[in-house]
Short mmCIF file of C-alpha atoms and ligand atoms in Angstrom, two decimals:
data_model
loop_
_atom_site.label_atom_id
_atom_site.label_comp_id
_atom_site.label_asym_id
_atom_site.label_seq_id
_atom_site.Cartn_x
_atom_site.Cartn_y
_atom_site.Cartn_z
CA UNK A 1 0.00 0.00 0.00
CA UNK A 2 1.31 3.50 -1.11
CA UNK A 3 -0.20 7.25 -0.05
CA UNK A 4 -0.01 8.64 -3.63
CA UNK A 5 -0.99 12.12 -4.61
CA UNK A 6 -2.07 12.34 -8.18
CA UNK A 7 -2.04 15.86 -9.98
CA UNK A 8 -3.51 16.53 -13.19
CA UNK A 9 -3.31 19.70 -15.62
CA UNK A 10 -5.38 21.72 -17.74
CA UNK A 11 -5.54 19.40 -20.55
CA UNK A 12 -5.96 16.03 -18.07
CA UNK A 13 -9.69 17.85 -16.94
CA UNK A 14 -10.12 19.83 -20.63
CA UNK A 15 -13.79 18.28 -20.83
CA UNK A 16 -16.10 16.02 -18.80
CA UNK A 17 -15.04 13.02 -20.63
CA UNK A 18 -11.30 14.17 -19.29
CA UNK A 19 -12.51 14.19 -16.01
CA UNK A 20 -13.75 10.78 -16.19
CA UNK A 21 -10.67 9.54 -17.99
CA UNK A 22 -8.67 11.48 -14.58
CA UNK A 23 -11.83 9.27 -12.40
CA UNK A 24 -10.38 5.97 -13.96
CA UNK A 25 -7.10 6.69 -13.20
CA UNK A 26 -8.09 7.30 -9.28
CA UNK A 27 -10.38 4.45 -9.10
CA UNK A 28 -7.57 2.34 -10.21
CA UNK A 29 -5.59 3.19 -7.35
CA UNK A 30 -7.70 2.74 -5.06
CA UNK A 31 -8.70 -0.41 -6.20
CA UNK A 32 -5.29 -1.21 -6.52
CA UNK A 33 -4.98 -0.44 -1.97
CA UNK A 34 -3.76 3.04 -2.29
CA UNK A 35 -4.55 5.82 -0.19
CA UNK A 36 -5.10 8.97 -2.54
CA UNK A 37 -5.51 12.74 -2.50
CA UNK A 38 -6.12 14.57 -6.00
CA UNK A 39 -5.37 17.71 -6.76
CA UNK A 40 -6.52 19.64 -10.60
CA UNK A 41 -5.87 22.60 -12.32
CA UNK A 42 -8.72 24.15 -14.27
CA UNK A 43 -9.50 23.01 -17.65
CA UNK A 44 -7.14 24.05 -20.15
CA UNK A 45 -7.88 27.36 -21.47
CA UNK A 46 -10.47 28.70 -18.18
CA UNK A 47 -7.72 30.49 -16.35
CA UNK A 48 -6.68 32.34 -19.65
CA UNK A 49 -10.39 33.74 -20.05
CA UNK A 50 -10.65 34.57 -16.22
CA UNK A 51 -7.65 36.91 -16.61
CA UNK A 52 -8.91 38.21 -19.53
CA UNK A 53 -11.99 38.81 -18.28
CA UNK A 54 -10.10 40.43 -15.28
CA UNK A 55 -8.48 42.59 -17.43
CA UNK A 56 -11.49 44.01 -19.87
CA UNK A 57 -13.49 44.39 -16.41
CA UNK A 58 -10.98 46.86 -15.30
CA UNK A 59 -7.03 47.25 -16.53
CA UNK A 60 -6.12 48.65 -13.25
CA UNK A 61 -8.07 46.23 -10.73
CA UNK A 62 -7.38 45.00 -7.18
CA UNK A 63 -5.14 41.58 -6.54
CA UNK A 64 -7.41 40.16 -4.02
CA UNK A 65 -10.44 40.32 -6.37
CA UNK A 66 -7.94 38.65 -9.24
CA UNK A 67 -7.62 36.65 -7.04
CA UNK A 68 -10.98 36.21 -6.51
CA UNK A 69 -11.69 35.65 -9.94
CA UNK A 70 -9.12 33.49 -11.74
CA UNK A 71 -8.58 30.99 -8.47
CA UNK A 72 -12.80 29.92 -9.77
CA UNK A 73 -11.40 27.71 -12.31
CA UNK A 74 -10.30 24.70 -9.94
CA UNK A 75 -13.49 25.04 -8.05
CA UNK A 76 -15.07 23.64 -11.18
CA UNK A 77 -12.91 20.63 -11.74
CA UNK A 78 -12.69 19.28 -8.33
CA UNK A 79 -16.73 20.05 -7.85
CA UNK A 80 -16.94 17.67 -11.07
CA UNK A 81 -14.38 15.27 -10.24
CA UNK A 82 -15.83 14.41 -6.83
CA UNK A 83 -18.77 14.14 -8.06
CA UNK A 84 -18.07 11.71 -10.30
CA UNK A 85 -15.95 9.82 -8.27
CA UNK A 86 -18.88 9.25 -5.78
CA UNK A 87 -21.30 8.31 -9.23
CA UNK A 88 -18.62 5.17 -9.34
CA UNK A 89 -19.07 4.38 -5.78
CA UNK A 90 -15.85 5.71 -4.60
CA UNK A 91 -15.95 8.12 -1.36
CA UNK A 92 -14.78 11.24 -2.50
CA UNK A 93 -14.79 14.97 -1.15
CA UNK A 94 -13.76 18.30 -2.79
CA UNK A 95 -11.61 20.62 -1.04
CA UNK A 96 -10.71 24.32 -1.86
CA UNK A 97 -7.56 25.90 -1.03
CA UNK A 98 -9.27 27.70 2.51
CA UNK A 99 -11.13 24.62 3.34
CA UNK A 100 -7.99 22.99 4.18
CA UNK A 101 -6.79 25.14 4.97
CA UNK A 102 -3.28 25.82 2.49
CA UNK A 103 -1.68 29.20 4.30
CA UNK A 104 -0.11 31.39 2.15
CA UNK A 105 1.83 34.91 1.96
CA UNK A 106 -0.06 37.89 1.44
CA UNK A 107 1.23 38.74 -2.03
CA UNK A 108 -1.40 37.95 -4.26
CA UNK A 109 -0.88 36.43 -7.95
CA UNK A 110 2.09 35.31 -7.04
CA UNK A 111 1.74 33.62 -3.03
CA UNK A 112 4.11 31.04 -1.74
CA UNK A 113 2.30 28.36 0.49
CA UNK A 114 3.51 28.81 4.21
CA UNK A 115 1.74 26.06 5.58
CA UNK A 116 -0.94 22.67 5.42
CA UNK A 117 -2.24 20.76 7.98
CA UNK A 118 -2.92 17.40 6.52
CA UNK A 119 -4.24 15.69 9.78
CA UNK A 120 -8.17 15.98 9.03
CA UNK A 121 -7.27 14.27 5.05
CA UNK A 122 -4.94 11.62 6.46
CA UNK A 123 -7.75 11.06 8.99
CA UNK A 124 -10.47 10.77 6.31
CA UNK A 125 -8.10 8.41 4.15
CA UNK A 126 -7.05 6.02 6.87
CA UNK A 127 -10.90 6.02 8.59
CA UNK A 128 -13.28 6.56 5.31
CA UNK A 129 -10.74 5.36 2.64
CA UNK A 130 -12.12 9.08 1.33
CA UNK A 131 -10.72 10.19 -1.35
CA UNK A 132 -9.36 14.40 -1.32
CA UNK A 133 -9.92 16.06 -4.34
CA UNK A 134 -7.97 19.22 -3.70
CA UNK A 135 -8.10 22.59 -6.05
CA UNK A 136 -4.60 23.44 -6.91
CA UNK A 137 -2.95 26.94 -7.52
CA UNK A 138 -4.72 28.62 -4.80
CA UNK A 139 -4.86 29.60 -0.61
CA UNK A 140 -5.48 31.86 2.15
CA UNK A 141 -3.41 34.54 3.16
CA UNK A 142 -3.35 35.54 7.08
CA UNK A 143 -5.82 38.65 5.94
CA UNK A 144 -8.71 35.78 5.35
CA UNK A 145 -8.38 36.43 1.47
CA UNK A 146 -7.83 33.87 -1.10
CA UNK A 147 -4.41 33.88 -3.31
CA UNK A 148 -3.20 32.50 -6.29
CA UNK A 149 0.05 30.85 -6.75
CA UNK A 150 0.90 32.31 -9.95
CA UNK A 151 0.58 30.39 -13.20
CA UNK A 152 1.19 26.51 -13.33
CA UNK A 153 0.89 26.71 -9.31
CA UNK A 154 -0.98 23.31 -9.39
CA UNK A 155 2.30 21.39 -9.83
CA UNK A 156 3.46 23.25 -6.62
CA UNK A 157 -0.22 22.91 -4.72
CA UNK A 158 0.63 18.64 -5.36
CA UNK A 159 4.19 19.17 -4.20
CA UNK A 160 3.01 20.66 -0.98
CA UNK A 161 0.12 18.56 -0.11
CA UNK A 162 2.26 15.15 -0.50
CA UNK A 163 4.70 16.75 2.18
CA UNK A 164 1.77 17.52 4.40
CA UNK A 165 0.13 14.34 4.10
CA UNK A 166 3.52 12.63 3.96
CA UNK A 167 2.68 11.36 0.78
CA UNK A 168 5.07 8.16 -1.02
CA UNK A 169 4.92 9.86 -4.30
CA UNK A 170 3.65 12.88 -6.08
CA UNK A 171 2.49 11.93 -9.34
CA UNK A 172 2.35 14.59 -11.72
CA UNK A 173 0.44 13.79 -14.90
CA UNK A 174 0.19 15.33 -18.09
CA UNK A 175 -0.34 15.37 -21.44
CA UNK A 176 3.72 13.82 -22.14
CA UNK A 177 4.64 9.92 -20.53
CA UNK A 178 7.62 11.83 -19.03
CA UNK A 179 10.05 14.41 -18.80
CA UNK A 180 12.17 14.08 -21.97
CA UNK A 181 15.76 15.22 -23.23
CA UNK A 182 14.14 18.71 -24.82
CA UNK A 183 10.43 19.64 -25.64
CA UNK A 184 9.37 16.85 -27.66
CA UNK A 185 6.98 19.30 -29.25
CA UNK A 186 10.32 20.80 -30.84
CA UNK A 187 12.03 17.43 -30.91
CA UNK A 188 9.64 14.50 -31.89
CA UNK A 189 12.89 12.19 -31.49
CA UNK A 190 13.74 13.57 -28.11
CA UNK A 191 14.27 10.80 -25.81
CA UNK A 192 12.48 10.12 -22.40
CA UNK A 193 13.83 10.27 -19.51
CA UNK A 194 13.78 7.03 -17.03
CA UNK A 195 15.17 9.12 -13.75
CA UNK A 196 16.54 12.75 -13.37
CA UNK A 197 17.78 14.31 -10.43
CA UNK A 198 16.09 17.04 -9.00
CA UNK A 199 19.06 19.86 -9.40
CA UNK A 200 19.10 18.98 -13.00
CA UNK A 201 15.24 18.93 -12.91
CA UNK A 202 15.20 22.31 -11.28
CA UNK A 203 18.28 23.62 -13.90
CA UNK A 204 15.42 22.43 -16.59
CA UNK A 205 12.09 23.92 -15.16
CA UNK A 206 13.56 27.19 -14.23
CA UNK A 207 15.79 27.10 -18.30
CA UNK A 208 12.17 27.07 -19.46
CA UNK A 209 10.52 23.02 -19.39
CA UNK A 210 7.32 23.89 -18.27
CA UNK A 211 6.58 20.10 -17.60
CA UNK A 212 6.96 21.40 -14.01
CA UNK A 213 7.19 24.20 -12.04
CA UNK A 214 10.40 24.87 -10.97
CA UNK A 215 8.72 25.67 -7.20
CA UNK A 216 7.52 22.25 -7.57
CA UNK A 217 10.65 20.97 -7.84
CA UNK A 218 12.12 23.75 -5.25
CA UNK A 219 9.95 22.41 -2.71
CA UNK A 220 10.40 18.37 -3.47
CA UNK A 221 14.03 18.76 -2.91
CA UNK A 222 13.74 20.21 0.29
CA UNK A 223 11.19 17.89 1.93
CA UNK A 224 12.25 14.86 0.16
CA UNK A 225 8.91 14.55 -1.66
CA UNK A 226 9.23 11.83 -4.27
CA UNK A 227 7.79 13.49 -7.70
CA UNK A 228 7.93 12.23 -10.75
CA UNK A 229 5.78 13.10 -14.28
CA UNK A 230 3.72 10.45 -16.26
CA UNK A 231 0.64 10.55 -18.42
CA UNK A 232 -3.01 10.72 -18.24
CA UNK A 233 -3.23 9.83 -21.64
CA UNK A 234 -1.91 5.99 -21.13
CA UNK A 235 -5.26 3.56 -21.14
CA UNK A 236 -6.61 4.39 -17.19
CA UNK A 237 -7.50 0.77 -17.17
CA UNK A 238 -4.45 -1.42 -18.36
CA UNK A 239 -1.75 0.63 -16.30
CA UNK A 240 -1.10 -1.02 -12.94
CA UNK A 241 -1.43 0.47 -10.02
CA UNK A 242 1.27 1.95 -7.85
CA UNK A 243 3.72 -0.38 -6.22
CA UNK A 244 6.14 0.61 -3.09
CA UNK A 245 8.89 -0.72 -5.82
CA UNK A 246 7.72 1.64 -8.43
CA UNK A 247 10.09 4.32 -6.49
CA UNK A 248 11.83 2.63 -3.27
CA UNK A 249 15.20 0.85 -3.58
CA UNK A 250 16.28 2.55 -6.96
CA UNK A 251 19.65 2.14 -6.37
CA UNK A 252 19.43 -1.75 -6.87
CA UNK A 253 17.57 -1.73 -10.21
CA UNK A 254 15.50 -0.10 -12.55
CA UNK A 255 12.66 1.77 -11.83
CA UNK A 256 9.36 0.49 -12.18
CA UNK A 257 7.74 3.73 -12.79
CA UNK A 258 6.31 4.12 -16.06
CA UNK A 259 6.78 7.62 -16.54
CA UNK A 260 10.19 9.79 -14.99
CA UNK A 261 11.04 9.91 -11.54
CA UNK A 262 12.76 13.09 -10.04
CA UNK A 263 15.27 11.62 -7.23
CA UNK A 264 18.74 11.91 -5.92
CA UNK A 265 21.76 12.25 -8.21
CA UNK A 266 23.42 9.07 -6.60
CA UNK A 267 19.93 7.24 -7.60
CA UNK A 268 20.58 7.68 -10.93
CA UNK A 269 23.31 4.84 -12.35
CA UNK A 270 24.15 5.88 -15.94
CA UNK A 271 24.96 9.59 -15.66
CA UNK A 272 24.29 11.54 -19.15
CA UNK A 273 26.81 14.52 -19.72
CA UNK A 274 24.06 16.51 -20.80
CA UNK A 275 20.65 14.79 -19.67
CA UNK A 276 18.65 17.91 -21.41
CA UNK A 277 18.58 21.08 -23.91
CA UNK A 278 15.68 24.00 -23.09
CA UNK A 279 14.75 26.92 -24.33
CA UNK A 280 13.18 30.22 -23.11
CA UNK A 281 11.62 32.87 -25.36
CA UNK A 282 10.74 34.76 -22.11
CA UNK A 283 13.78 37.02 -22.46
CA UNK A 284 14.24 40.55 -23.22
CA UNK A 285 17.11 42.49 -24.57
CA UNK A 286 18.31 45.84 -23.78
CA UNK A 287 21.30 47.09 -24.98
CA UNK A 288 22.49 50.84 -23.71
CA UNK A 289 24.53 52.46 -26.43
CA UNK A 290 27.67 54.50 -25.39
CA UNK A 291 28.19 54.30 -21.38
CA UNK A 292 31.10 55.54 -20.27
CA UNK A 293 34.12 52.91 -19.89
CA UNK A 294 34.61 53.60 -15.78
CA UNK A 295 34.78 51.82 -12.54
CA UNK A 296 31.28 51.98 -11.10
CA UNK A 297 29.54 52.25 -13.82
CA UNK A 298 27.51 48.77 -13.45
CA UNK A 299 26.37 49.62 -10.53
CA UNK A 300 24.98 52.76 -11.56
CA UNK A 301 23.08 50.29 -14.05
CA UNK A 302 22.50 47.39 -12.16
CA UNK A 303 21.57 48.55 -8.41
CA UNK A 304 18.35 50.45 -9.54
CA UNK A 305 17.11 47.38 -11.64
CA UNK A 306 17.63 44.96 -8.41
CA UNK A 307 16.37 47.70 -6.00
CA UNK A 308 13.23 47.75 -8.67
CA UNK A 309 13.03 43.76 -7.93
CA UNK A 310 14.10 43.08 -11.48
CA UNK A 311 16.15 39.87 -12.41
CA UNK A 312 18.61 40.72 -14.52
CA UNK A 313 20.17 37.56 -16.06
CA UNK A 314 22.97 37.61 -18.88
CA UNK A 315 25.23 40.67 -19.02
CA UNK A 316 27.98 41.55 -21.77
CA UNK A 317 29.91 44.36 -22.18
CA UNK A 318 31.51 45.12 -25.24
CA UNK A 319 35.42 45.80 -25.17
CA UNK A 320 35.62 49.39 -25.90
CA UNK A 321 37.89 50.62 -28.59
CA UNK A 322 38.83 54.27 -27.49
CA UNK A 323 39.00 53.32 -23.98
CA UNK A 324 36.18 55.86 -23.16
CA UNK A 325 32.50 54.04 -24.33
CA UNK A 326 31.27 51.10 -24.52
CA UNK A 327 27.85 49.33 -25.11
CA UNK A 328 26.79 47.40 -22.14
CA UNK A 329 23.30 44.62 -23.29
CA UNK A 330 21.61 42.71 -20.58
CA UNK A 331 18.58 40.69 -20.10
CA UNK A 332 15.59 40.81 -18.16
CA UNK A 333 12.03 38.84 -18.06
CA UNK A 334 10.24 39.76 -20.94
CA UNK A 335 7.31 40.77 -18.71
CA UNK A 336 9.18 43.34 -17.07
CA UNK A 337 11.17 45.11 -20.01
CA UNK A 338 8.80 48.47 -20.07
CA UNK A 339 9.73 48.66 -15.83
CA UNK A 340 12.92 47.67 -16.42
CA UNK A 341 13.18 50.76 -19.37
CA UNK A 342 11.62 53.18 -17.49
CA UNK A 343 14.03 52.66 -14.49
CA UNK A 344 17.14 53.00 -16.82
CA UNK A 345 15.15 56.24 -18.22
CA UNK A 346 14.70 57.40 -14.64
CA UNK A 347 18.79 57.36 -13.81
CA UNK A 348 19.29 58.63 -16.96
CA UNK A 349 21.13 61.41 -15.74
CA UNK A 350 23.45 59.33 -13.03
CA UNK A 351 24.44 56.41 -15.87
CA UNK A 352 24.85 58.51 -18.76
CA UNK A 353 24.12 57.00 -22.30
CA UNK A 354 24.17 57.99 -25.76
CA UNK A 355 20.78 55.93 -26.73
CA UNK A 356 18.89 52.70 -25.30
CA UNK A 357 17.76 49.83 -27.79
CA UNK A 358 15.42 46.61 -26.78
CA UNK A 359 14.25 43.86 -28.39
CA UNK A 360 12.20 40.38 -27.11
CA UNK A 361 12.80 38.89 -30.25
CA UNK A 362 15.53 36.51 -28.52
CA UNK A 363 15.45 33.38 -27.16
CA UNK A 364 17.65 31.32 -24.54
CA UNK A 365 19.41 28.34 -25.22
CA UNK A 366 20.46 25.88 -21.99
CA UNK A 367 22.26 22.99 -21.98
CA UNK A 368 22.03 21.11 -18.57
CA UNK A 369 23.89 18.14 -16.75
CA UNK A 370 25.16 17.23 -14.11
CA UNK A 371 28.27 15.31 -15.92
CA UNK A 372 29.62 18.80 -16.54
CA UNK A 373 30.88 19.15 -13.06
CA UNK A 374 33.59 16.57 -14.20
CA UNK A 375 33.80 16.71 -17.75
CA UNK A 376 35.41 19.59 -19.94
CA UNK A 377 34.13 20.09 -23.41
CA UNK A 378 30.36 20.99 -23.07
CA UNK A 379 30.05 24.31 -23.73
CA UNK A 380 32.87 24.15 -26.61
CA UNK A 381 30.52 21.67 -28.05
CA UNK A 382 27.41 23.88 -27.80
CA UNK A 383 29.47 27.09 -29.68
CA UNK A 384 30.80 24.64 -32.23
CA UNK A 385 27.47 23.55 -32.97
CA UNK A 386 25.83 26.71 -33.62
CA UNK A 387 29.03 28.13 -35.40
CA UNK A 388 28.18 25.39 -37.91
CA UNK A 389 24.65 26.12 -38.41
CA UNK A 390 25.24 29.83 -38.86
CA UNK A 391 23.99 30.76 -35.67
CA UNK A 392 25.52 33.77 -34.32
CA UNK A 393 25.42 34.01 -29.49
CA UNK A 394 24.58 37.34 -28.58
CA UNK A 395 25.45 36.39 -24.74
CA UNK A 396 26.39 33.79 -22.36
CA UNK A 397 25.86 32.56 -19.06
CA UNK A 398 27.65 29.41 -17.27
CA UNK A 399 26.95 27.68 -14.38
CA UNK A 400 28.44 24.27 -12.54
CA UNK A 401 25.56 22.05 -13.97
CA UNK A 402 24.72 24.55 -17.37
CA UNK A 403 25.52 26.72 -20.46
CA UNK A 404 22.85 29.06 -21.76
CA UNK A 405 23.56 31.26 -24.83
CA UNK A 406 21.03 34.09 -26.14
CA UNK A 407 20.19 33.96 -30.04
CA UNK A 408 17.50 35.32 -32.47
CA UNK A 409 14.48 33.68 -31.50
CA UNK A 410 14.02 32.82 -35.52
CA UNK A 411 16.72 29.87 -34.86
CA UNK A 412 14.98 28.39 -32.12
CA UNK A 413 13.97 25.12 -33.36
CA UNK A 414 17.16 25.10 -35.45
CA UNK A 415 19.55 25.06 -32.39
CA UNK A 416 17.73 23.17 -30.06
CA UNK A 417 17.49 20.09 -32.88
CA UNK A 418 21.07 20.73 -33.87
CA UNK A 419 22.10 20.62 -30.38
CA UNK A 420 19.90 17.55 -29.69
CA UNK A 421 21.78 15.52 -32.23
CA UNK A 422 25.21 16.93 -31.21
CA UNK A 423 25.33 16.09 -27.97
CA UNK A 424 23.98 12.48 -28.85
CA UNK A 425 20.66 12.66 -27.69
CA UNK A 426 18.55 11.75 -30.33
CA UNK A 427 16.34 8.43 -30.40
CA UNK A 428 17.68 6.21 -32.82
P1 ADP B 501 -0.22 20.67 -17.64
O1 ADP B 501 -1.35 21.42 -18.25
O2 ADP B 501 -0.53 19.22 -17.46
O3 ADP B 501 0.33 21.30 -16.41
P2 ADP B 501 2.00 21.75 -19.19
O4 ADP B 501 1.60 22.26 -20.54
O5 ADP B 501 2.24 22.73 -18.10
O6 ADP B 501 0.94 20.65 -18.75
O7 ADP B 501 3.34 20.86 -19.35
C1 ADP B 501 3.42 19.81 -20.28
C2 ADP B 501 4.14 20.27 -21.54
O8 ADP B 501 5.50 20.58 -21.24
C3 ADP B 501 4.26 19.21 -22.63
O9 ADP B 501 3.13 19.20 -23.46
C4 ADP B 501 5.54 19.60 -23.37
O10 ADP B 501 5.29 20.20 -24.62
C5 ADP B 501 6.20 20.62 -22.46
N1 ADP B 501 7.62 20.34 -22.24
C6 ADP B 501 8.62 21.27 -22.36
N2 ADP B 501 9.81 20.72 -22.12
C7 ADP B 501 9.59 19.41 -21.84
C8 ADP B 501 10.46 18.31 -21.51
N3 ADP B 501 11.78 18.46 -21.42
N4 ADP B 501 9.88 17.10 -21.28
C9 ADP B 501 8.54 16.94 -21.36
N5 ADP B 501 7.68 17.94 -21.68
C10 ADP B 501 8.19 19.16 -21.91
N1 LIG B 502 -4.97 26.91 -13.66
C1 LIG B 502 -3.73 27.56 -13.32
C2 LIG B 502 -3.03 28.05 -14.57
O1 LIG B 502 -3.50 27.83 -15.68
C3 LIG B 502 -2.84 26.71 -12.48
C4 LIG B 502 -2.35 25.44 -13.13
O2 LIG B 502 -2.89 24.97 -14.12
O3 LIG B 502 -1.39 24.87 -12.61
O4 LIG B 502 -2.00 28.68 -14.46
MG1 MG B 503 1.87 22.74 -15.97
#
């Protein structure tokens, strides 16, 4: 007997027959011994047209009453869910984020869970064999409002729960059987993944995979939450149900999990150099044209955009040729360029610059592994690669376990296949 958490996504509860598909998978887990708590995103597409609604209702509008709004969307899957769970026999209740209840922060649209008390769920599961059918992405902040996580917050709402609950396994699933070497949207020959640890898994998520969250991942690594991804799409009722063996004793075998298993890097026995390639196009580009070539001047950039809560991520500055300017190009979240501009407009004065260019039209490249720690020769590879294909690196950023490069976003698909094959990662 496992406790299992089972998450599903947007398009695992698209329609109603989705949701019964997602009731199949439950039923089989219970029938298969398991104790189980579910939590669901809204169907694909319903959070989209809450914000928008949000937005046309007023531009300007309150964060609780987002809030308010675009947190609806589980309400309506796990209200469905449960009850068609109970139409199958199964004992099943709903549970909203304040029902719980899952404490948050106060910052709304973007809240980090602070706390869950699982006891009244464990005590249902052990005394009713009742099912929880939890709504993820949202909680309640200490001023008795609801929050939202921020966007793909389900993945961290399952992550959370199976440490309160002191779940086996969080099993995320989703419309991919795994997490594989790159987007196999982008790469139909990209290979899955049988294991991957979580640094490299939180390298990936946070390079851009969006098969999880990387405060999904955060949050498994530090309470030793087994997590792993696997589909809703595989036939409900010839999968098996979860074994103990399915994620216990990995270091003397294979694992039986059918889809991939996050765990620890010495659970993994056949290390890849580079176990996977993302990309980003959530970058912007700002160049500033003509600073002055003296000490200080980065700061003078740089401690306005932090002190403006901007993450600034690659930086080059070109070599300068008279000794007095130079061009200095950085990147931030596309979603905060115009801030980011209108800081650098507001210092104007104190940085001193002949003109300031952006673009978004840019996308990061990452390769990730943990093999680079003792292997030279990775990121060599990666500028050979691109050289070849014509590609030109605008910037670069290096890390012990990564290489990112920026490049036009128009070479995307390019690099990221050219790079699959390079680094020997392609399914034969
Ligand atoms: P959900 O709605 O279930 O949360 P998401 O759309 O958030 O699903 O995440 C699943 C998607 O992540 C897949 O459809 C796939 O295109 C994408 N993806 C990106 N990188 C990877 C990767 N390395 N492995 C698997 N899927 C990936
Ligand atoms: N429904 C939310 C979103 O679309 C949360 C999630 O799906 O994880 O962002
Ligand atoms: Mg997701």
């Amino acid at each position: 007997m496992a406790r299992i958490v089972m998450k599903f996504g947007g398009t695992s509860v698209a329609d109603i027959d989705r949701i019964r598909n997602v009731a199949k998978h439950v039923k089989r887990e219970i029938d298969g011994g398991n104790q189980v708590a579910v939590v669901l995103s809204a169907m694909s597409g319903t959070t989209n047209q809450l914000i928008e609604w949000t937005r046309e209702a007023s531009p300007m509008h309150d964060a609780r009453e987002y809030d308010a709004i675009v947190a609806s969307g589980e309400q309506i899957t796990i209200g469905l869910l449960s009850v068609i769970l109970q139409s199958m026999g199964i004992n099943a209740r709903s549970w909203l984020g304040w029902q719980i209840p899952i404490k948050t922060s106060n910052i709304h649209g973007a809240a980090r869970i602070e706390d869950i008390d699982g006891t009244e769920i464990i005590k249902r599961m052990q005394n009713e064999s009742q099912v929880a059918v939890i709504a993820g992405f949202q909680g309640l902040a200490s001023d008795g409002r609801i929050t939202t996580l921020g966007r793909g917050g389900s993945d961290t709402t399952a992550v959370a729960i199976a440490a309160a609950i002191k779940a086996d396994i969080c099993d995320i699933y989703t419309d991919v059987n795994g997490v594989y070497t790159t987007d196999p949207r982008i790469v139909p020959n990209a290979k899955k993944l049988n294991r991957i640890s979580y640094e490299e898994m939180l390298e990936m998520a946070s390079l851009g995979a969006k098969v999880l969250l990387t405060r999904s991942v955060e949050l498994a690594m530090i309470h030793k939450v087994r997590l792993a991804v696997r589909s809703s799409f595989e036939d409900p009722e010839t999968a098996r149900p979860t074994r103990d063996s399915d994620f216990t004793n990995l270091t003397t075998g294979i694992s039986n999990h059918p889809g991939t298993l996050v765990c620890d890097e010495d659970e993994i026995m056949e290390q890849e150099l580079v176990s996977g390639i993302t990309y980003s196009k959530d970058e912007a580009k700002v160049t500033l044209v003509n600073i002055s070539d003296k000490p200080g001047i980065s700061a003078r950039i740089f401690t306005p955009l932090s002190e403006a809560n901007i993450n600034v991520d690659m930086i080059v500055q070109n070599v300068s040729e008279d000794g007095k300017y130079t061009n200095m190009t950085f990147t931030v979240p596309e979603g905060d360029l115009d801030k980011a501009l209108k800081v650098i407009e507001d210092n104007a004065d104190n940085i001193g610059y002949e003109k300031i260019l952006s673009a978004t039209s840019i996308v990061k490249i990452s390769v990730i592994g943990v093999g680079m720690r003792s292997h030279a020769g990775v990121a060599a590879k990666m500028f050979e690669t691109l050289a070849k294909k014509g590609i030109n690196i605008i910037a670069i950023t290096t890390s012990e376990i990564k290489v990112s490069v920026l490049i036009d976003a128009e070479y995307i698909e390019l690099a990221v296949r050219a790079l699959h094959t390079a680094y020997d990662l392609d399914v034969n």
